[in-house]
CSV table of C-alpha atoms in Angstrom, one decimal:
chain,number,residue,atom,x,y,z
P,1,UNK,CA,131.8,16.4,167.1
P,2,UNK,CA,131.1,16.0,170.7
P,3,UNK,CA,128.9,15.0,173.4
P,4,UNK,CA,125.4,16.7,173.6
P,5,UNK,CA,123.7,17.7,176.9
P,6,UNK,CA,120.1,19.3,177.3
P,7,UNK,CA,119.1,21.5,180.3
P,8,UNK,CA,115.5,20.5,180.3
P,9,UNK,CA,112.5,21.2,183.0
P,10,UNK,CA,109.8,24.3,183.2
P,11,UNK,CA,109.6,27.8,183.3
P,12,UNK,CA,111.8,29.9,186.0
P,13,UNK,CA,113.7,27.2,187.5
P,14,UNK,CA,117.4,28.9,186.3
P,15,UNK,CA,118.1,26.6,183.3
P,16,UNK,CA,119.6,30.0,181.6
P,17,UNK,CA,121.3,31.2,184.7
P,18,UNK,CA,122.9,27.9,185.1
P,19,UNK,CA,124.0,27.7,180.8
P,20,UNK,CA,125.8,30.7,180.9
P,21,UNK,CA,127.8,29.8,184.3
P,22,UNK,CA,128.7,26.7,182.3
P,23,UNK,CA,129.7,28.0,178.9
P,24,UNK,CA,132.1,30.8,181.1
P,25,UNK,CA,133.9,27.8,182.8
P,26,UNK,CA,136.3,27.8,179.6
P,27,UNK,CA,139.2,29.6,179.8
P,28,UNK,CA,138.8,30.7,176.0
P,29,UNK,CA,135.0,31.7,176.3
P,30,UNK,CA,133.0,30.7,173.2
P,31,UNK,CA,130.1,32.6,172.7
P,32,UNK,CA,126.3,31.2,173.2
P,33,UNK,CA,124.1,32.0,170.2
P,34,UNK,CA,120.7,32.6,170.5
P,35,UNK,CA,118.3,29.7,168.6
P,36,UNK,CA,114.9,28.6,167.4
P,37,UNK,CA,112.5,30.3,169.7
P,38,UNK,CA,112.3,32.0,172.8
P,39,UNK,CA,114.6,31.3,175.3
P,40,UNK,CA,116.8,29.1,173.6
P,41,UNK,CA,120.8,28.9,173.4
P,42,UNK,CA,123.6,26.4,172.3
P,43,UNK,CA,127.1,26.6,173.5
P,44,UNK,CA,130.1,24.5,173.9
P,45,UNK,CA,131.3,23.7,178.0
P,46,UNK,CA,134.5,21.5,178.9
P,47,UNK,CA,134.8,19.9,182.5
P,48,UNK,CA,138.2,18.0,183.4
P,49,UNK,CA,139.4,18.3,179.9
P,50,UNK,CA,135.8,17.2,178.2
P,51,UNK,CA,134.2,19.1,176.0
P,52,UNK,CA,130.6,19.0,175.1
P,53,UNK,CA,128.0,21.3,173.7
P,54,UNK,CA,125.0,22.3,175.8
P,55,UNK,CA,121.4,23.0,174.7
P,56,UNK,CA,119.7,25.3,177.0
P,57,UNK,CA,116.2,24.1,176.1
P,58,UNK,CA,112.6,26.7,176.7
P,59,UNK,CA,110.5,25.6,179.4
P,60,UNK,CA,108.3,22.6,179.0
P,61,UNK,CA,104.6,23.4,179.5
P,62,UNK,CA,102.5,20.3,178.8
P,63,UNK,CA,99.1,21.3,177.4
P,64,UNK,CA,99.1,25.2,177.1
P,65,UNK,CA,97.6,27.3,174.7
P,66,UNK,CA,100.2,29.9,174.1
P,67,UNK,CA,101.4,28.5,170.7
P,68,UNK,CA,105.0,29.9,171.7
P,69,UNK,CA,105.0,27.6,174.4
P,70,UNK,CA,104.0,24.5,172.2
P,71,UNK,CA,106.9,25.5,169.7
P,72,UNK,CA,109.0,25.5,172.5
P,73,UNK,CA,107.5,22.1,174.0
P,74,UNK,CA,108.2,20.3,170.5
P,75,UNK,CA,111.7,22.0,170.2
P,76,UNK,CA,112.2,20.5,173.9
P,77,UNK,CA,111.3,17.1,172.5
P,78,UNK,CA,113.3,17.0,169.8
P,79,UNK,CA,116.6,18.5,172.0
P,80,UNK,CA,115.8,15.3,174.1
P,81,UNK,CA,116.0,13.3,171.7
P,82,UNK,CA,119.5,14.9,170.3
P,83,UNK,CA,121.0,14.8,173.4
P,84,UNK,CA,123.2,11.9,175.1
P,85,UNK,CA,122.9,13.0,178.2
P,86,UNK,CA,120.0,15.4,180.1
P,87,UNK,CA,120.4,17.9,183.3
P,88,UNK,CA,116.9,18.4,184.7
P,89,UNK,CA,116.7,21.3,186.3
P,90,UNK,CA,113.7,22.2,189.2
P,91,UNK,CA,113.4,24.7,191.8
P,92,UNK,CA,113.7,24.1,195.5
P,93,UNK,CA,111.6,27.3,196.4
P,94,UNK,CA,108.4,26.0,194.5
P,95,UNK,CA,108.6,22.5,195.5
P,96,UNK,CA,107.2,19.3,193.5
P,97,UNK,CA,105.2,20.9,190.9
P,98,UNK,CA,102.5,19.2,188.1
P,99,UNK,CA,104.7,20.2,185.6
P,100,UNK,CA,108.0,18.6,187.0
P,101,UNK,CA,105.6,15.8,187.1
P,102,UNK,CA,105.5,16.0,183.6
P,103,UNK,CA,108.7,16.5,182.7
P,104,UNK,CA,109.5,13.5,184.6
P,105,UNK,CA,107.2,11.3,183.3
P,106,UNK,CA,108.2,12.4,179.3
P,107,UNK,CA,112.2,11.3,180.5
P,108,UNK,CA,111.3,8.4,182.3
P,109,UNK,CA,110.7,7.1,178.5
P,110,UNK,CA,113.5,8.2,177.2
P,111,UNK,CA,116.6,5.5,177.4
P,112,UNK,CA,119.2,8.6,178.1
P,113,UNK,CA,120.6,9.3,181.5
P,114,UNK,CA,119.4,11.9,183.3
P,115,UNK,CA,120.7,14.2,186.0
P,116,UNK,CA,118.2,15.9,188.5
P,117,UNK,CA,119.5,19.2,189.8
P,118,UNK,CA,117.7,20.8,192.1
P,119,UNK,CA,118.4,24.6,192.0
P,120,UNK,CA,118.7,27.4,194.7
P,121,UNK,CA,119.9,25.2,197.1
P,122,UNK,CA,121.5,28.0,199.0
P,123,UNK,CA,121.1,27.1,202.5
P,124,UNK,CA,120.4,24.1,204.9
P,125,UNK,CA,117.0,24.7,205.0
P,126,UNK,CA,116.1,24.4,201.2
P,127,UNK,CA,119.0,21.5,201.1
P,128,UNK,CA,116.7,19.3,203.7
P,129,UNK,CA,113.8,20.5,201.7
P,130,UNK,CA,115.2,19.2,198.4
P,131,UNK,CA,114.9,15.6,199.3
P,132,UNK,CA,111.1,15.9,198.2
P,133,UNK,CA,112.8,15.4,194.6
P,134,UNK,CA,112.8,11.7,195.2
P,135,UNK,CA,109.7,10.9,194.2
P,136,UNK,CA,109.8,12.3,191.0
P,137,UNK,CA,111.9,8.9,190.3
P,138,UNK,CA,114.8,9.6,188.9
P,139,UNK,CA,117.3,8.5,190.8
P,140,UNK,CA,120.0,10.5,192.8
P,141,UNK,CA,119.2,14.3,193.1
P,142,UNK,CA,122.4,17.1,192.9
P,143,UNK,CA,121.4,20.2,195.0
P,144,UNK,CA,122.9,23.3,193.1
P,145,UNK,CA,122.8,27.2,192.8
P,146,UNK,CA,123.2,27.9,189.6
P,147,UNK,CA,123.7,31.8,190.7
P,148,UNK,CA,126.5,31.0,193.1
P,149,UNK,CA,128.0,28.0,191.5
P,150,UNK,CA,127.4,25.7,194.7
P,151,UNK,CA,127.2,22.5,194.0
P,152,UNK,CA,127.7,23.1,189.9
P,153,UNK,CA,131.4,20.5,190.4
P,154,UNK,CA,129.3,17.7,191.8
P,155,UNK,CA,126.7,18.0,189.5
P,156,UNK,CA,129.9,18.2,186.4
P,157,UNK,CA,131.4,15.4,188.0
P,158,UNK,CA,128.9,12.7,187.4
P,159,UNK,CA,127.8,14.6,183.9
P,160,UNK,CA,131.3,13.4,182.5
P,161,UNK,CA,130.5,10.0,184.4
P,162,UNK,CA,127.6,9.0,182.8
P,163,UNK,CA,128.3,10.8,179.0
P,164,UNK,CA,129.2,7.9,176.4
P,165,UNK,CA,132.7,7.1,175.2
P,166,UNK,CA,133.3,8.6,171.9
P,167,UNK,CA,134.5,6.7,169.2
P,168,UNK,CA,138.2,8.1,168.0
P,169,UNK,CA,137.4,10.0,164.7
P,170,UNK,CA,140.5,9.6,162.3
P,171,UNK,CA,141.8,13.1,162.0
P,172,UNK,CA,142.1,14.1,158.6
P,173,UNK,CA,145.1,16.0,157.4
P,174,UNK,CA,143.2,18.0,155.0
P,175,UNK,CA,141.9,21.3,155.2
P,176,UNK,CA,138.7,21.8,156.2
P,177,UNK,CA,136.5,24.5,154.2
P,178,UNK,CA,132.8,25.4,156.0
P,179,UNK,CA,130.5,26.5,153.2
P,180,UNK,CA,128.2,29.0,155.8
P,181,UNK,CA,125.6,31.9,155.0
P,182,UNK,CA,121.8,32.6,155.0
P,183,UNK,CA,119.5,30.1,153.5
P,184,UNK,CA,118.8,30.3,149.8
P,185,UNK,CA,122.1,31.9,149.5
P,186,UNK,CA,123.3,29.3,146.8
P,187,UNK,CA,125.6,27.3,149.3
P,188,UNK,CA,124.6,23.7,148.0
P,189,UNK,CA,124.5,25.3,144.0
P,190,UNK,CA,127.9,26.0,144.8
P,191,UNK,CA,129.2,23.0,145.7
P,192,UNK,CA,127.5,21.1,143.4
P,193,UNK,CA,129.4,23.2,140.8
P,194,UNK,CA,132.9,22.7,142.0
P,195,UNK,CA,132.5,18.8,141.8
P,196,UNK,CA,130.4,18.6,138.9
P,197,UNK,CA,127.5,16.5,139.9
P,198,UNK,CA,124.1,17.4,141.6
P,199,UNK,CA,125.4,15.8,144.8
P,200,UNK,CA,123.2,18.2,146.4
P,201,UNK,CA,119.3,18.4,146.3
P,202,UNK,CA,119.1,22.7,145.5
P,203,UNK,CA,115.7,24.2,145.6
P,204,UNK,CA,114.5,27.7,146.3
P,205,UNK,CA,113.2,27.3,148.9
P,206,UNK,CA,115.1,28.0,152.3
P,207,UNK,CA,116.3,26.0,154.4
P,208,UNK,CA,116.8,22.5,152.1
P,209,UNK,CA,119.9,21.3,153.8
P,210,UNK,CA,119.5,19.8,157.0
P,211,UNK,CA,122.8,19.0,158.2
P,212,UNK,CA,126.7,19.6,157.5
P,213,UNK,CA,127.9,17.1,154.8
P,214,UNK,CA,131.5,16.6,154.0
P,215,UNK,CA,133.1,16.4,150.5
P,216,UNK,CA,136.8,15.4,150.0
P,217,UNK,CA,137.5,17.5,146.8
P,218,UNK,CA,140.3,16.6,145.0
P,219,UNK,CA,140.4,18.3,141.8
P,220,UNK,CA,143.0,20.8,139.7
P,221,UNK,CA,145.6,20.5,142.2
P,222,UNK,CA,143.3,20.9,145.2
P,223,UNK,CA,142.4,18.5,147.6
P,224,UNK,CA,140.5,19.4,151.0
P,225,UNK,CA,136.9,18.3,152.9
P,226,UNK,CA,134.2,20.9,151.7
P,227,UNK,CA,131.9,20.8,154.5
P,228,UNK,CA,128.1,22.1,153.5
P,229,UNK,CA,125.9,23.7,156.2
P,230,UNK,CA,122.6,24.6,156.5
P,231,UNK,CA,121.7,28.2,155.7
P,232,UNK,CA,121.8,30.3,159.6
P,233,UNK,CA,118.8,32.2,160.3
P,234,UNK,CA,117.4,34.7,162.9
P,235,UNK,CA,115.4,33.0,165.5
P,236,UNK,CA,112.3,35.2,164.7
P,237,UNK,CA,112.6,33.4,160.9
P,238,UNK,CA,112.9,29.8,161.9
P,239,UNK,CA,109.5,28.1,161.7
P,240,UNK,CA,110.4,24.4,161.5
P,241,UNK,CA,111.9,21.9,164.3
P,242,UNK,CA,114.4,20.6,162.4
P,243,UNK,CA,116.0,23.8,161.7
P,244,UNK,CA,117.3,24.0,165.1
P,245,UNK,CA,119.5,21.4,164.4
P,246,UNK,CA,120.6,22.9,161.3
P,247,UNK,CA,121.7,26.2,163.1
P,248,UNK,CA,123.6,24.3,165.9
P,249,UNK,CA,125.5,22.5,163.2
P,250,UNK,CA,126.6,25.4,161.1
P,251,UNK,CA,127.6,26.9,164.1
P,252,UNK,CA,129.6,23.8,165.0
P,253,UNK,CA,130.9,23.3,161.5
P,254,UNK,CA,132.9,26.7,162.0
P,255,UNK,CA,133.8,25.3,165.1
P,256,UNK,CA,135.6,22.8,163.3
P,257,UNK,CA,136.8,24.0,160.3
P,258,UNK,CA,139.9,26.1,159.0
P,259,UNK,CA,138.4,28.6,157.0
P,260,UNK,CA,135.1,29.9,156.4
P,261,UNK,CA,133.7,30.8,152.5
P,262,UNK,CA,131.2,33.0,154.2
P,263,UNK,CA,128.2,33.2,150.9
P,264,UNK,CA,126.3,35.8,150.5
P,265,UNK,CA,123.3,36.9,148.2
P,266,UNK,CA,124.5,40.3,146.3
P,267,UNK,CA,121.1,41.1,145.7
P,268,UNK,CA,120.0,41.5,149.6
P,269,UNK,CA,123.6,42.6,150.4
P,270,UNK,CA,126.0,42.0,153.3
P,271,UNK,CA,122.9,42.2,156.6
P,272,UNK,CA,123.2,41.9,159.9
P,273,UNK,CA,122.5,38.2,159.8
P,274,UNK,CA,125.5,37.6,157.6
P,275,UNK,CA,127.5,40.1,159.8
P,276,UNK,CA,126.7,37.8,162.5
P,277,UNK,CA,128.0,35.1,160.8
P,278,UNK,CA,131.6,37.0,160.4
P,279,UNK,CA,131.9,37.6,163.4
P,280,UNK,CA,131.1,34.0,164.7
P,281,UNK,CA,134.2,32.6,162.4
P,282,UNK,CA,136.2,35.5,163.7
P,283,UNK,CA,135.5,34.8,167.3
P,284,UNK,CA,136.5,31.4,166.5
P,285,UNK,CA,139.8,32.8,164.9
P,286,UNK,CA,139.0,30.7,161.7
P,287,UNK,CA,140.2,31.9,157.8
P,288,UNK,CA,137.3,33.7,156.4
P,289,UNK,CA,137.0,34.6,152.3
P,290,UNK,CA,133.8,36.3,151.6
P,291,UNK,CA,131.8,35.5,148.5
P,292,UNK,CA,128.9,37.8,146.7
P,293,UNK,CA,127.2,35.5,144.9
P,294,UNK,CA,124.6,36.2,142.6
P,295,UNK,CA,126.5,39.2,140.8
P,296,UNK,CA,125.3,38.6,138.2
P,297,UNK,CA,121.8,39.7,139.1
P,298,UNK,CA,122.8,43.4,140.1
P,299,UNK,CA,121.1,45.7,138.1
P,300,UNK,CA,122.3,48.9,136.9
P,301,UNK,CA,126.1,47.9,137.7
P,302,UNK,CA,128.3,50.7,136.4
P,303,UNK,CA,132.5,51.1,136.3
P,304,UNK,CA,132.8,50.9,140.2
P,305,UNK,CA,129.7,49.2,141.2
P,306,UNK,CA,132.2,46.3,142.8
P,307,UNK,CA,134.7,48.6,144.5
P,308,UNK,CA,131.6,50.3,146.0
P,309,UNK,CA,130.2,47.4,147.2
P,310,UNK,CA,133.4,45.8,149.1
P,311,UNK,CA,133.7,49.3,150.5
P,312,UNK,CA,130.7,49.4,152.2
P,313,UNK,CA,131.7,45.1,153.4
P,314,UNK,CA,135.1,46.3,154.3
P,315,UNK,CA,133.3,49.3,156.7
P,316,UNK,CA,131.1,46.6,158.3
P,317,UNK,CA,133.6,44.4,159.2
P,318,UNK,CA,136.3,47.3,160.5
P,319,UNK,CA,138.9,46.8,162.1
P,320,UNK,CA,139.1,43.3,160.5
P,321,UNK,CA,139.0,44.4,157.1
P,322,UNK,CA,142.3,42.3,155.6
P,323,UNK,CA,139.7,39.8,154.2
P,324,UNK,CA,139.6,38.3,150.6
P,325,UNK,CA,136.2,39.3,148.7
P,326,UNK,CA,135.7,37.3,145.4
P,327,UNK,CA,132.4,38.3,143.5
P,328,UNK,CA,130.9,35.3,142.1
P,329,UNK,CA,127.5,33.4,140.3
P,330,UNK,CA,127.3,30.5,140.8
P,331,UNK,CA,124.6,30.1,137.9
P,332,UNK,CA,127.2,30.8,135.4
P,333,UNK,CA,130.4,29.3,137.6
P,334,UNK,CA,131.8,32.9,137.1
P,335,UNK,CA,135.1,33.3,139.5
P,336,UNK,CA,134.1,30.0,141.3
P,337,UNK,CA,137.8,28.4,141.0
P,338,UNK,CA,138.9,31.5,141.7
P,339,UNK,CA,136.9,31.4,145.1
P,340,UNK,CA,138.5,27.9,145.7
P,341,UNK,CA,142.2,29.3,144.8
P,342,UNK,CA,141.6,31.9,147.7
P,343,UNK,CA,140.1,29.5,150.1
P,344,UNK,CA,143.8,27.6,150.0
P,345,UNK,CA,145.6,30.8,150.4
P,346,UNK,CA,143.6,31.6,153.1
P,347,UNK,CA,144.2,28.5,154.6
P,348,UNK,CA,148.0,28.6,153.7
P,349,UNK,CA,148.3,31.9,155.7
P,350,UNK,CA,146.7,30.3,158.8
P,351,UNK,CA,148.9,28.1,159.2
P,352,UNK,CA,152.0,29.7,158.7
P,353,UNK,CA,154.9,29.7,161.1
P,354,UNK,CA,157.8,32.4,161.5
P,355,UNK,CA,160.9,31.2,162.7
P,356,UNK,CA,161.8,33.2,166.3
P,357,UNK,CA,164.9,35.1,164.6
P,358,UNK,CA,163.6,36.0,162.0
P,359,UNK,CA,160.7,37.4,163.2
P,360,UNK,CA,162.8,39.9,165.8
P,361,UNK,CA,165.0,40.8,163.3
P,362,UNK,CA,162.1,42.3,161.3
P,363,UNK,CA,159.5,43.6,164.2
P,364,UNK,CA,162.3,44.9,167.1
P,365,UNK,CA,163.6,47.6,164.5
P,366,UNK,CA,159.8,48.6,163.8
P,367,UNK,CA,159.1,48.9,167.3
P,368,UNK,CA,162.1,50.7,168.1
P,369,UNK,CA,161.6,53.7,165.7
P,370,UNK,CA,157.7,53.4,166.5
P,371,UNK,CA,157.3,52.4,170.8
P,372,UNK,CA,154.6,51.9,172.7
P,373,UNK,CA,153.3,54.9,174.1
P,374,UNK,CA,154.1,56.2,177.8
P,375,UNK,CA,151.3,55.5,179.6
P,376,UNK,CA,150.9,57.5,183.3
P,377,UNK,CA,154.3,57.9,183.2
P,378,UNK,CA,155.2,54.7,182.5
P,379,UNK,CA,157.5,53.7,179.4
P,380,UNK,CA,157.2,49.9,177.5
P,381,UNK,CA,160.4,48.4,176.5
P,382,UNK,CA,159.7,45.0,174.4
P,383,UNK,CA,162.8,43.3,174.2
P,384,UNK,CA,162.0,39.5,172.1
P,385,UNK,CA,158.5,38.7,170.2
P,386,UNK,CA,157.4,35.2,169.2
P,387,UNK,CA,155.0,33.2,167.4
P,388,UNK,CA,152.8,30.9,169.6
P,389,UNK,CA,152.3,26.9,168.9
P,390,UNK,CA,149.1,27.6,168.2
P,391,UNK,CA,146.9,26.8,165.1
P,392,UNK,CA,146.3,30.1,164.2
P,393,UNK,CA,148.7,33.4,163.9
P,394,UNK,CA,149.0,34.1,167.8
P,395,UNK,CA,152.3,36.1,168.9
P,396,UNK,CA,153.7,37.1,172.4
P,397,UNK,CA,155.6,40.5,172.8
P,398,UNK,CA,157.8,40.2,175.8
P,399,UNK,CA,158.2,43.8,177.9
P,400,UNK,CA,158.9,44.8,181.6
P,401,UNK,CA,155.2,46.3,181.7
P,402,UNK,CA,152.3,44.7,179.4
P,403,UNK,CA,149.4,45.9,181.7
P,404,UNK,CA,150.7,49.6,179.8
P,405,UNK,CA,150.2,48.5,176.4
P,406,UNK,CA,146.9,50.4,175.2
P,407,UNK,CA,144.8,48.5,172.2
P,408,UNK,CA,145.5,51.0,169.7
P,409,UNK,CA,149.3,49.9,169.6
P,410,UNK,CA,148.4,46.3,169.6
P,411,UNK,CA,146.2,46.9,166.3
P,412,UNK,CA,149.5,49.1,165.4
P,413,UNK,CA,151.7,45.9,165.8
P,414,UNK,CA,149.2,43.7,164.0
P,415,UNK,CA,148.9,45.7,161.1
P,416,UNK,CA,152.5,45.9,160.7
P,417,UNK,CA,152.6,42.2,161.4
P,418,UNK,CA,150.0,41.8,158.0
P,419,UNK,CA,152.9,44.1,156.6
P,420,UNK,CA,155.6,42.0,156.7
P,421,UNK,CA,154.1,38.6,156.6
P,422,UNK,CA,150.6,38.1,154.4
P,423,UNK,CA,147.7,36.8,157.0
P,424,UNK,CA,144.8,37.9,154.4
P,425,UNK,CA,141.8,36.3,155.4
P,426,UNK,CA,143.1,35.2,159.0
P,427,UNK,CA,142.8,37.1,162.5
P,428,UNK,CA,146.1,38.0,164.0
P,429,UNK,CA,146.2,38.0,168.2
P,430,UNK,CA,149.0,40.0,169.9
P,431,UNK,CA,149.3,39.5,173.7
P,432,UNK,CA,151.6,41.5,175.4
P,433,UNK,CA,153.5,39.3,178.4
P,434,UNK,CA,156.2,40.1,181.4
P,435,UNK,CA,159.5,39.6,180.1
């Protein structure tokens, strides 16, 4: 899935400053997510057409007694050791310091190249000043401000030089379905009970599955990869080291899949964690179906316990509410197919196309008895609409003034798009572009 790279070195030396200047370089910003402990993020960057995903790691304090700090020095470790490449990042202000020391001497055993960037290099001054770097041993040194971006291109440069060569993955052309949600949410029950064999090891305790494990399921008239992830927790939650690794490949499962069957546990309900994780496969414009599992464990269900219950889903995840909710067990394999069947609707509707024509001959009429609103005076005439080559539902409305189209007539046009064309389970973008 990509290239690794950890921003490594000690407290206060910019590491987050200089993550989040990277992770905005995209033109299509994809959102950092906040870990393990404190002061850690994951993200994806791309530099002259690479892409690779970033660690921003906590700051390495060899020997303290603040037990944060010693989560946070094991987590650094282990993010080392992950990684196929490592920035490490000092500060020019401070100088050479014990710690640096340290960091240096834990990389120098490491067989990974690292980068030394040496940060607030703002000046002449601090850039004659930086050359005290040298003796840390590690090579060539990049003088950067991470505030500014000075230097940052250089720095990018020889990252993509030294990053390995991936190996050409044979691009499958089936769908790919992310099984995501909390821990202990019965993710791995549920696969095991679409293929019928305890492929899975399912205890109950959280956070059993370690990584994300395809499945090519071909079955009923169904064939796709059924990806399983590790359950996403809170950071506050996660005690183990290896969990880490099993957020930042959930996150980069939905990354990479088509749709997302987003589990949840009906007896804790749809929380902000879960929430979280909705919005992460929305951001990502991926399909999302939504599964309450565990159904059968509500108590006291009467006539309209269900339509209650999506009502209160559906008014968490306004304005995005055209989203497929199946209730399911997974105990009892209770609406599981059913789950599947929705999945490859799901998918169907993401990856539909609308010829040009057709798709003026039905939207120009509804725009004209319905226009855009005048807008400080000004009056929007779309004239042509299209569908963009893109792999999800993205369309371009073409008018003399797009910078007057207000976001309430964009929803407007999106939900008449949903209308006439079914795109349940899939975000719909509308841009607005000069004709």
């Amino acid at each position: 899935m990509g290239n690794i790279v950890a921003i490594v070195g000690r407290p206060n030396v910019g590491k987050s400053t200089f993550f989040n200047r990277l992770i905005q370089r995209r033109e299509a910003i994809v959102d950092s997510v906040s870990g393990v402990t404190r002061d850690r993020h994951y993200g994806k960057s791309d530099w002259n057409g690479q892409v690779f995903s970033l660690i921003d790691t906590g700051g390495y304090v060899k020997g303290s007694d603040d037990i944060f700090e010693a989560e946070i020095d094991k987590q650094v470790i282990l993010a080392i050791e992950e990684a196929d490449a490592i920035i490490f990042m000092v500060d020019v202000e401070s100088g050479v310091t014990g710690m640096d020391e340290d960091v240096a001497n834990l990389l120098r055993k490491q067989d990974k190249p690292v980068l030394l960037a040496v940060n607030k290099v703002d000046n002449s001054k601090r850039l004659e000043n930086a050359v005290e770097f040298y003796s840390l041993g590690l090579g060539e040194l990049y003088p950067i401000a991470s505030t500014s971006g000075s230097g940052t291109g250089e720095l990018l440069d020889a990252l993509i030089e030294i990053l390995p060569e991936l190996e050409d993955e044979e691009e499958s052309e089936l769908p790919r379905f992310a099984v995501v949600g909390r821990p202990n949410a019965g993710k791995s029950s549920f696969i095991n009970a679409l293929i019928g064999e305890e492929r899975y090891i399912v205890t109950d305790v959280a956070g059993t599955t370690r990584d994300a494990i395809d499945t090519k399921y071909n079955r009923y008239g169904f064939e796709f990869n059924l990806v399983d992830t590790a359950g996403i927790r809170r950071k506050s939650k996660v005690k183990e080291d290896l969990e880490f690794y099993s957020v930042m490949r959930s996150v980069r499962a939905i990354e990479n899949c088509d749709v997302c069957l987003i589990i949840l546990d009906a007896t804790r309900g749809f929380d902000g964690q879960v929430q979280n994780i909705f919005w992460l496969a929305q951001r990502n414009r991926k399909g999302i179906v939504i599964l309450v599992n565990k159904w059968d464990l509500v108590e006291d269900k009467e006539t309209n316990t269900m339509k209650e219950y999506e009502r209160r889903i559906r008014s968490e995840i306004e304005p995005f509410t055209d989203v497929p909710i199946v209730f399911i067990s997974v105990l009892t394999k209770q609406r599981i197919f059913k789950a599947i069947e929705t999945a490859v609707e799901v998918f169907k509707n993401r990856s539909k196309k609308i010829k040009t024509s057709e798709l003026n001959e039905r939207m120009l009429p509804i725009i004209e008895s319905y226009p855009p609103p005048a807008w400080k005076g000004k009056y929007v005439k779309i004239k042509f609409c299209m569908q963009l080559p893109t792999p999800q539902p993205q369309f371009a409305f073409f008018c003399n003034l797009p910078q007057y189209v207000r976001d309430p007539y964009k929803r407007y046009l999106e939900n008449k798009l949903r209308e006439e064309y079914d795109f349940k389970g899939v975000p719909v973008s509308v841009y607005f572009r000069k004709k």
